[in-house]
């Protein structure tokens, strides 16, 4: 079984790094805590749809970009 939390977290990290944004900056833009962002990127959290959308908007990407690889 695929680890969907890790796929999502990895995609967030990839997009964040492509945009040269730190976890701290993403946390600030999204109004989420930095440690929360880190745990999401490590696949440790099963985040809500609402927080997925908040992160996608903060990164200025469509949510489907963050869900690539989830089938």
Short mmCIF file of C-alpha atoms in Angstrom, two decimals:
data_model
loop_
_atom_site.label_atom_id
_atom_site.label_comp_id
_atom_site.label_asym_id
_atom_site.label_seq_id
_atom_site.Cartn_x
_atom_site.Cartn_y
_atom_site.Cartn_z
CA UNK A 1 0.00 0.00 0.00
CA UNK A 2 1.27 3.46 -0.90
CA UNK A 3 2.04 5.97 1.82
CA UNK A 4 -0.22 8.79 0.64
CA UNK A 5 0.82 11.11 3.46
CA UNK A 6 4.45 10.80 2.36
CA UNK A 7 3.57 11.38 -1.31
CA UNK A 8 1.69 14.57 -0.40
CA UNK A 9 4.47 15.73 1.92
CA UNK A 10 7.13 15.06 -0.69
CA UNK A 11 5.17 17.01 -3.32
CA UNK A 12 4.80 19.96 -0.95
CA UNK A 13 8.54 19.89 -0.26
CA UNK A 14 9.40 19.69 -3.97
CA UNK A 15 7.20 22.67 -4.86
CA UNK A 16 8.44 24.65 -1.85
CA UNK A 17 12.07 24.00 -2.83
CA UNK A 18 11.39 24.87 -6.48
CA UNK A 19 10.08 28.23 -5.28
CA UNK A 20 13.03 28.62 -2.88
CA UNK A 21 10.68 29.05 0.08
CA UNK A 22 11.70 27.86 3.54
CA UNK A 23 9.39 25.92 5.82
CA UNK A 24 9.27 29.02 8.01
CA UNK A 25 8.15 31.20 5.09
CA UNK A 26 5.53 28.67 3.99
CA UNK A 27 4.25 28.54 7.56
CA UNK A 28 4.03 32.33 7.64
CA UNK A 29 2.22 32.55 4.29
CA UNK A 30 -0.22 29.77 5.16
CA UNK A 31 -0.74 30.78 8.82
CA UNK A 32 0.21 27.25 9.87
CA UNK A 33 2.98 26.42 12.35
CA UNK A 34 6.46 25.62 11.04
CA UNK A 35 6.61 22.33 12.94
CA UNK A 36 3.26 21.38 11.40
CA UNK A 37 4.63 22.04 7.89
CA UNK A 38 7.69 19.93 8.70
CA UNK A 39 5.65 17.01 9.99
CA UNK A 40 3.39 17.17 6.90
CA UNK A 41 6.43 17.09 4.61
CA UNK A 42 7.78 14.05 6.49
CA UNK A 43 4.44 12.26 6.03
CA UNK A 44 3.75 12.16 9.74
CA UNK A 45 0.36 13.88 9.61
CA UNK A 46 -2.92 12.96 8.03
CA UNK A 47 -3.92 16.53 7.21
CA UNK A 48 -7.37 17.84 6.45
CA UNK A 49 -8.58 18.82 3.02
CA UNK A 50 -8.84 22.39 4.30
CA UNK A 51 -5.13 22.49 5.21
CA UNK A 52 -4.18 20.91 1.87
CA UNK A 53 -6.02 23.74 0.12
CA UNK A 54 -4.43 26.36 2.37
CA UNK A 55 -0.95 25.02 1.56
CA UNK A 56 -1.71 24.82 -2.18
CA UNK A 57 -2.90 28.44 -2.16
CA UNK A 58 0.16 29.54 -0.18
CA UNK A 59 2.37 27.86 -2.80
CA UNK A 60 0.18 29.26 -5.62
CA UNK A 61 -0.37 25.83 -7.18
CA UNK A 62 -3.47 23.77 -7.86
CA UNK A 63 -4.22 21.14 -5.24
CA UNK A 64 -3.89 18.43 -7.90
CA UNK A 65 -0.17 19.34 -8.19
CA UNK A 66 0.31 18.39 -4.56
CA UNK A 67 -1.60 15.15 -5.05
CA UNK A 68 0.41 13.91 -8.05
CA UNK A 69 1.21 10.24 -7.59
CA UNK A 70 -1.85 9.57 -5.45
CA UNK A 71 -4.06 7.18 -7.38
#
